[in-house]
Short mmCIF file of C-alpha atoms and ligand atoms in Angstrom, two decimals:
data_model
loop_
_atom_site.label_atom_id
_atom_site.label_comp_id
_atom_site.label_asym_id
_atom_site.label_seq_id
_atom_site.Cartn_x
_atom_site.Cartn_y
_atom_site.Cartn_z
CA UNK S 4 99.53 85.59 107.28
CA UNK S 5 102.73 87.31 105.97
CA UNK S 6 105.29 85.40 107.71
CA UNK S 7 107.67 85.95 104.84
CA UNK S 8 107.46 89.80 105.36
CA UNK S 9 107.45 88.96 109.13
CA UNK S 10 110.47 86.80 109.29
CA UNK S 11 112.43 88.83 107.47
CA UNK S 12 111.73 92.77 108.98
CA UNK S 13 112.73 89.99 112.35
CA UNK S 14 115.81 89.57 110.28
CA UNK S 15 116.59 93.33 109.45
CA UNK S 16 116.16 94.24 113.32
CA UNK S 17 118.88 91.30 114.41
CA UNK S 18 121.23 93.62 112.54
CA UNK S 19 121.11 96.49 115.32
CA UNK S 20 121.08 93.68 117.59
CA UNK S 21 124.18 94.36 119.95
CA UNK S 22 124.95 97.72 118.60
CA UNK S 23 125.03 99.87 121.34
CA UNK S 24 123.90 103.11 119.75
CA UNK S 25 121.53 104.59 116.26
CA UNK S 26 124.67 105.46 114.15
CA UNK S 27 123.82 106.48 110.08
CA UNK S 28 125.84 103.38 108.90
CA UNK S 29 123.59 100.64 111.10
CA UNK S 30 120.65 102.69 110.47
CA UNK S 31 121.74 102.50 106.88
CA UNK S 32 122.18 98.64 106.46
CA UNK S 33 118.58 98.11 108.50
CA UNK S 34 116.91 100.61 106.58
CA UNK S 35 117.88 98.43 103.37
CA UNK S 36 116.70 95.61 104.69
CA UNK S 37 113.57 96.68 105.13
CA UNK S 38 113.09 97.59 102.14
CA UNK S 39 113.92 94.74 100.31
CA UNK S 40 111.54 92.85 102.87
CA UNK S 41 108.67 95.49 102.24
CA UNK S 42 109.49 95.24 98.24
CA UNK S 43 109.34 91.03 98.31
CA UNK S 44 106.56 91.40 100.09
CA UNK S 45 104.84 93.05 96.96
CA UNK S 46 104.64 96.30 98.54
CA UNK S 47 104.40 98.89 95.77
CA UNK S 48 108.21 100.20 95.37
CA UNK S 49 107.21 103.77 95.32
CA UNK S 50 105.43 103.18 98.77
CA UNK S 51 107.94 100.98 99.88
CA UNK S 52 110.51 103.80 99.40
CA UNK S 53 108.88 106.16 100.82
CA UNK S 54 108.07 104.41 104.09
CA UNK S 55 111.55 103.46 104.46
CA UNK S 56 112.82 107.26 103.88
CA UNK S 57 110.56 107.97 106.67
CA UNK S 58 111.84 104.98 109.11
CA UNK S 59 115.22 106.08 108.28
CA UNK S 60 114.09 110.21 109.06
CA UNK S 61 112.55 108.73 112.25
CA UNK S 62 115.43 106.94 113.75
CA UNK S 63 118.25 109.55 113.03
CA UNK S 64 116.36 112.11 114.85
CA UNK S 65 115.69 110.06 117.96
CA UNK S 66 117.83 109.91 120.78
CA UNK S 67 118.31 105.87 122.09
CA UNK S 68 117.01 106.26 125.51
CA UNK S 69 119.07 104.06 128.26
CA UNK S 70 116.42 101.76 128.61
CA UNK S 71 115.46 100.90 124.84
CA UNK S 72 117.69 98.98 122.54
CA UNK S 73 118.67 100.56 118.57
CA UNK S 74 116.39 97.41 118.02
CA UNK S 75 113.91 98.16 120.23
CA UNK S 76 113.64 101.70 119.26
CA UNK S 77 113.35 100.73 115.39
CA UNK S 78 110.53 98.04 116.00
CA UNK S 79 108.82 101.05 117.23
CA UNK S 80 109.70 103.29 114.62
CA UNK S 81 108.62 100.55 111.64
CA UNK S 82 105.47 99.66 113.63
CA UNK S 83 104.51 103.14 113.83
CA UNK S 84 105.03 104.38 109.73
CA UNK S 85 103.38 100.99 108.92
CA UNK S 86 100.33 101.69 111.16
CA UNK S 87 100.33 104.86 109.60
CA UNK S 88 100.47 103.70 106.16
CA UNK S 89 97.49 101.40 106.57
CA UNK S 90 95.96 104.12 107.34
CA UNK S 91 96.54 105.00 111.23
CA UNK S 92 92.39 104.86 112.58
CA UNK S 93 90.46 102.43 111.82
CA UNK S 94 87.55 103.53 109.61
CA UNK S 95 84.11 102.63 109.89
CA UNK S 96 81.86 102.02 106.65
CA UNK S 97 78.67 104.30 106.60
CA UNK S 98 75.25 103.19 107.04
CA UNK S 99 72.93 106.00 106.38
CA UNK S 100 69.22 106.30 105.11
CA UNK S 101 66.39 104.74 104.80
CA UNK S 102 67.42 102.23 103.42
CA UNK S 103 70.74 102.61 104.35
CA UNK S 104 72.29 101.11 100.66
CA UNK S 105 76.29 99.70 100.39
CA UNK S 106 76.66 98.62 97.10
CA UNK S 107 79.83 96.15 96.84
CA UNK S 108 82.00 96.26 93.16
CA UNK S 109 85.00 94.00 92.31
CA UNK S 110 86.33 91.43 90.10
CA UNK S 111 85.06 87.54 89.33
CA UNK S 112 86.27 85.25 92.18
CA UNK S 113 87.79 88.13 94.57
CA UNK S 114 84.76 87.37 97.52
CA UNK S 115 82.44 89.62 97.21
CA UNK S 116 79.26 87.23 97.53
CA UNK S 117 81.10 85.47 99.94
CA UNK S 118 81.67 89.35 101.55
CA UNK S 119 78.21 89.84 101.01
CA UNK S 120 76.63 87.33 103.53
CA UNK S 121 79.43 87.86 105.79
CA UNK S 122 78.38 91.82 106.16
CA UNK S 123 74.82 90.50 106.00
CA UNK S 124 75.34 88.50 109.47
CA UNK S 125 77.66 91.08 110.89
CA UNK S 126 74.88 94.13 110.38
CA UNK S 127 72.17 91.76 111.41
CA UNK S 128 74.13 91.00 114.69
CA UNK S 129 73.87 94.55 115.29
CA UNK S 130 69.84 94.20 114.62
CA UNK S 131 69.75 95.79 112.14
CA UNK S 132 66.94 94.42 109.49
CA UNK S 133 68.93 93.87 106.32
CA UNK S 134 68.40 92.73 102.81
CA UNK S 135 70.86 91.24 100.10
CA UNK S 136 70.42 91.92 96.27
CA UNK S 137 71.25 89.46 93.65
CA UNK S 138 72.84 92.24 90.99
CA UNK S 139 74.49 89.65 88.74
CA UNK S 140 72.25 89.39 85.56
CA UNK S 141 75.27 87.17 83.76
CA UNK S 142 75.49 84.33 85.91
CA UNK S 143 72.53 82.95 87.28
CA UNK S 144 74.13 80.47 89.60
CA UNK S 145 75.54 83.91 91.57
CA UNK S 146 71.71 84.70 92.72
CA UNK S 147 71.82 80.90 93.87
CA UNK S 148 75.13 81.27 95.62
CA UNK S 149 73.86 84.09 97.75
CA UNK S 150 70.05 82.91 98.56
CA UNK S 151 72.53 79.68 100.17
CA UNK S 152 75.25 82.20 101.98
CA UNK S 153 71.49 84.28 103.12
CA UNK S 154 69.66 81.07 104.17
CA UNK S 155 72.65 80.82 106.03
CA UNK S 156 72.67 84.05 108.37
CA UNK S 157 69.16 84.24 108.02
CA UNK S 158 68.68 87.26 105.70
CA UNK S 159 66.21 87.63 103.20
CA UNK S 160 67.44 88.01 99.11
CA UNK S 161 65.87 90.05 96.95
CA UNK S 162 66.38 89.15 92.85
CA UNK S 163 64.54 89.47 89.72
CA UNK S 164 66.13 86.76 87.56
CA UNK S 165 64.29 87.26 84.24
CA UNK S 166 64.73 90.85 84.69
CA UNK S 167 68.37 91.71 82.79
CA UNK S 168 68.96 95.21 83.72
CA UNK S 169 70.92 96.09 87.32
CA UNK S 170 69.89 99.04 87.46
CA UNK S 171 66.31 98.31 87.55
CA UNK S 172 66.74 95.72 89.86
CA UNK S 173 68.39 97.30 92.41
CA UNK S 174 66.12 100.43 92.40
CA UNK S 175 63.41 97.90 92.63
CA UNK S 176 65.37 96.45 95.61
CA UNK S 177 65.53 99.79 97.14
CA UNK S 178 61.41 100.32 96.72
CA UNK S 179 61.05 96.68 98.03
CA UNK S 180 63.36 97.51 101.46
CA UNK S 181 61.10 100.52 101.51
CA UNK S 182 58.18 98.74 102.10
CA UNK S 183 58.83 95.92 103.93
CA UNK S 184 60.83 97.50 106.75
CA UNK S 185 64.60 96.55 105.69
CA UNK S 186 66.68 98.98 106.61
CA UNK S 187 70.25 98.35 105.24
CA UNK S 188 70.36 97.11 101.46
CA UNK S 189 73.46 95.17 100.06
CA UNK S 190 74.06 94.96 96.41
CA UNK S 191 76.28 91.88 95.43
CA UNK S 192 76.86 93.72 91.56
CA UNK S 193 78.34 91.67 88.72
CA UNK S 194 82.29 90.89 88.16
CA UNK S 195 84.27 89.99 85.57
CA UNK S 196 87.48 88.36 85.35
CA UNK S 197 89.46 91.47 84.16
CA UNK S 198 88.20 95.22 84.32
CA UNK S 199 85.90 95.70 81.56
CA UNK S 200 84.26 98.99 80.47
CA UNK S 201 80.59 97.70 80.15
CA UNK S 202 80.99 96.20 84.03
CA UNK S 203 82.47 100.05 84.91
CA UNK S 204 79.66 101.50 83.48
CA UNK S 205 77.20 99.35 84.88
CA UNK S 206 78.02 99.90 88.31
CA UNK S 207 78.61 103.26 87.81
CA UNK S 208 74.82 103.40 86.90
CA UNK S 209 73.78 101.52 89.20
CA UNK S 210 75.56 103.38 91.74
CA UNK S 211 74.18 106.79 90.40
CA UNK S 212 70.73 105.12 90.04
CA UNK S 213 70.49 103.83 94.09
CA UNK S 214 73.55 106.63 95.88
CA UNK S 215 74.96 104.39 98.49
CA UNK S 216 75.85 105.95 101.84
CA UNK S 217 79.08 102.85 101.17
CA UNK S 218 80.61 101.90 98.33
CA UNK S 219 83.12 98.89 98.99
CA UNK S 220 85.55 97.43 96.52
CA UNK S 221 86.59 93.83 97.49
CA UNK S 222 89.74 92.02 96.07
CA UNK S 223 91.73 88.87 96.44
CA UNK S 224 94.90 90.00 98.96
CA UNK S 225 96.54 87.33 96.96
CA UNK S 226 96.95 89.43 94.16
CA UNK S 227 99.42 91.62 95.68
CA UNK S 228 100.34 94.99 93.36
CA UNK S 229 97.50 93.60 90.46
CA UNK S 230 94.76 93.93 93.45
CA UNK S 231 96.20 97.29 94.08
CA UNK S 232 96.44 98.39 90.39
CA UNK S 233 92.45 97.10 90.01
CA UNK S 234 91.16 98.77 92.87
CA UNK S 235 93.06 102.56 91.17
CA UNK S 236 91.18 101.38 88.23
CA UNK S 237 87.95 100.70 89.98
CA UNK S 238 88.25 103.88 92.21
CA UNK S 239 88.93 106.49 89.18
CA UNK S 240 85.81 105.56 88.17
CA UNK S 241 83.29 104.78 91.13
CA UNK S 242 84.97 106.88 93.79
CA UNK S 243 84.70 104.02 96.41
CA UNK S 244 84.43 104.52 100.29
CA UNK S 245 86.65 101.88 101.16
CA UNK S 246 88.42 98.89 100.38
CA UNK S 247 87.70 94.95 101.46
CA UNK S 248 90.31 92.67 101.75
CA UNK S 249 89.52 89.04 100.73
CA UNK S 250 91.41 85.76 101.40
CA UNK S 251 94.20 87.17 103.77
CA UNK S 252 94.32 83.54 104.98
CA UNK S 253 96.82 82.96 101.91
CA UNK S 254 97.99 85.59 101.42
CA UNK S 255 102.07 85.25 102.76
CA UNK S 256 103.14 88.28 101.39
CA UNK S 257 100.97 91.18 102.25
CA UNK S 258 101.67 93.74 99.45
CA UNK S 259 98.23 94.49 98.46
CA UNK S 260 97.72 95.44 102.40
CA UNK S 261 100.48 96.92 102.84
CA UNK S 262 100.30 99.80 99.84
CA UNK S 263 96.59 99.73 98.58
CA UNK S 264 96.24 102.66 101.23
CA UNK S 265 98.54 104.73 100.21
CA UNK S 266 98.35 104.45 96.44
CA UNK S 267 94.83 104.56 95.69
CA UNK S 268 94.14 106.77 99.14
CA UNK S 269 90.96 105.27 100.56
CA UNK S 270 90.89 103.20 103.67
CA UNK S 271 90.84 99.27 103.99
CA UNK S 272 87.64 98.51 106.37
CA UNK S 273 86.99 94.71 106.18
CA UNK S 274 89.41 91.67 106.62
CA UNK S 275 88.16 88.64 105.18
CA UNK S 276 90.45 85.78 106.60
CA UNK S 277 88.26 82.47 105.19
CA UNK S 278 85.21 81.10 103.79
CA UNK S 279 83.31 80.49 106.53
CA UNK S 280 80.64 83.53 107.53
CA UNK S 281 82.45 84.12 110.89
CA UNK S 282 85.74 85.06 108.68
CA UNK S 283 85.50 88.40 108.60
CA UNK S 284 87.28 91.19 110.83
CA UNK S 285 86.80 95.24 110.91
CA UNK S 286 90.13 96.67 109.70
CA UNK S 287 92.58 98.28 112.62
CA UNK S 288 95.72 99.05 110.92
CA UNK S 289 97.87 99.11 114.28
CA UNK S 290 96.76 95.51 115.14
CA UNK S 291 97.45 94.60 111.51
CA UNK S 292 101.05 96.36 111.61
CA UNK S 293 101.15 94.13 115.26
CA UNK S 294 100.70 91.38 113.38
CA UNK S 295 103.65 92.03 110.81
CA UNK S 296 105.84 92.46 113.38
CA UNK S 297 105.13 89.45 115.36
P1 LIG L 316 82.79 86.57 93.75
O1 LIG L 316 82.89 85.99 92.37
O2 LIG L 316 83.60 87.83 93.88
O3 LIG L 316 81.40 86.75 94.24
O4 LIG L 316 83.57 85.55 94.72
P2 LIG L 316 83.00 84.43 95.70
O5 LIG L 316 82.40 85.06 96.90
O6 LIG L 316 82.18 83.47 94.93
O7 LIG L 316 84.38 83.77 96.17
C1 LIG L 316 85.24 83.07 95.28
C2 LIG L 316 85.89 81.92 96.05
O8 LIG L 316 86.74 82.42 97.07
C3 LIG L 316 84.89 81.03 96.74
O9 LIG L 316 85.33 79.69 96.62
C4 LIG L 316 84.94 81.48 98.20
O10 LIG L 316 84.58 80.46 99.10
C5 LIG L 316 86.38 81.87 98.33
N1 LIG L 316 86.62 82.91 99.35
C6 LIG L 316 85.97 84.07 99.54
N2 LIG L 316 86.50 84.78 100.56
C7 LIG L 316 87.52 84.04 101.05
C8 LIG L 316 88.49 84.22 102.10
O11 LIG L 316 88.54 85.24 102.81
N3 LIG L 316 89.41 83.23 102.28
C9 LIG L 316 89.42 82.10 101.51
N4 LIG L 316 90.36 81.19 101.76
N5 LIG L 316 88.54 81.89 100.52
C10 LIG L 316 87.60 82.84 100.28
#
């Protein structure tokens, strides 16, 4: 997972290496580097510029202690402004009410069935009684997918596959938790393979239609700045509570984890890292900007 961003901020802190103090010029040079590693990475260049303005603030204002190293000291620095970019705390998703709902939006392909059973199993191992809905009226085989990834946990699936209408369904889904003792619901809503404005307003409505106490958007890590981009899109319009990140197994670059935070300013609270149900980790940015820094 991101050794390319890893390797080379490894690189940019070998350049203070033997320098015995934080001068502007060495600062300077490192600073650069980072950059370009942050912007290679696919970190939004905005973001990327920013962060770096702050590294650089950071380490011209500290004082090298005698025990800590220029390199030492800007490890810290970078580890620090990229925990806090990721969003500092880690952030928990909300399950309120009775049912509690968490409806789940994002493109064709990007997880989010796959994200669905996984947050089945991890809300059941917390016993809680939960139920998954089969929103996707367009592609029947999606209601098959997730009865499989269900069987699997050992969840139950509620769907209505003559019935066309999502919004229907999942108020029906709602009724149904109601009254046979479910008490989180988890819509798996339709995608498409490009934002469209009929898929916006349909989960707007359904969204409207069933108030979630969470509203995730998942995307494919892979997709670096066009996952970022998508989930602004999806968030002007559904105001989501968080963000899930899919397929960080392949991802070797890291820019959609690295800025999605900071452009579209809601926190990421899932890790999926596979396709097996067990793949899925609760977001910490500090252990994530641990990771990055090897
Ligand atoms: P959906 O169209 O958004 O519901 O996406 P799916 O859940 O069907 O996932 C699309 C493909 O990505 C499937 O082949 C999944 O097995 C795979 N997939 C989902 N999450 C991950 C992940 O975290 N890592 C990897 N490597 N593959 C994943």
């Amino acid at each position: 997972m991101f050794d390319n961003l890893s390797t080379k901020l490894d690189k940019a802190f070998k350049t203070l290496k033997g320098q015995g103090s934080i001068t502007e010029i060495n600062v300077a040079a490192t600073v650069k580097e980072i950059r370009r590693a942050l912007v290679d990475a696919d970190v939004n260049y905005k973001v990327a510029k920013e962060v770096t303005d702050k590294i650089k603030e950071e380490a011209m204002g500290r004082d090298v202690l005698v025990a800590v190293s220029p390199g030492q000291l800007m490890t810290k620095i970078v580890y620090d402004e990229l925990t806090q970019l990721m969003g500092g705390e880690k952030q928990d998703i909300q399950v309120k009410g009775d049912p509690a709902v968490i409806l789940l939006s994002g493109l064709q392909g990007s997880g989010k069935t796959t994200f669905a059973g996984k947050l089945a199993a991890h809300l059941k191992k917390q016993g809680r009684q939960v139920l998954l809905v089969a929103c996707d009226v367009y592609r029947p085989a999606a209601i098959d997918q997730l009865k499989v990834l269900a069987e699997q946990v050992g969840v139950d699936v509620y769907s209505e596959p003559e019935n066309k209408n999502p919004v229907d369904i999942s108020r029906n889904a709602v009724e149904f938790a109601r009254k046979n003792n479910k008490k989180v619901v988890i819509i798996d809503t339709a995608g498409r393979l490009a934002v469209d404005e009929q898929m916006m307003a349909e989960i707007e409505q359904v969204k409207r239609a069933v108030n979630p106490s969470e509203t995730l958007f998942v995307v494919d890590s892979m997709t670096g700045q066009d996952a970022v981009n998508t989930a602004k899109t999806f968030n002007d319009r559904l105001n989501f509570d968080g963000v899930v990140l899919t397929k960080l197994d392949g991802d070797s670059r890291g820019g959609a984890a690295l800025s999605i935070r900071a452009v579209v300013e809601k926190p990421i609270k899932f890790i999926s890292t596979g396709e097996k149900m067990e793949a899925l980790d609760l977001f910490y940015p500090d252990r994530m900007a641990q990771r990055i820094l090897g």
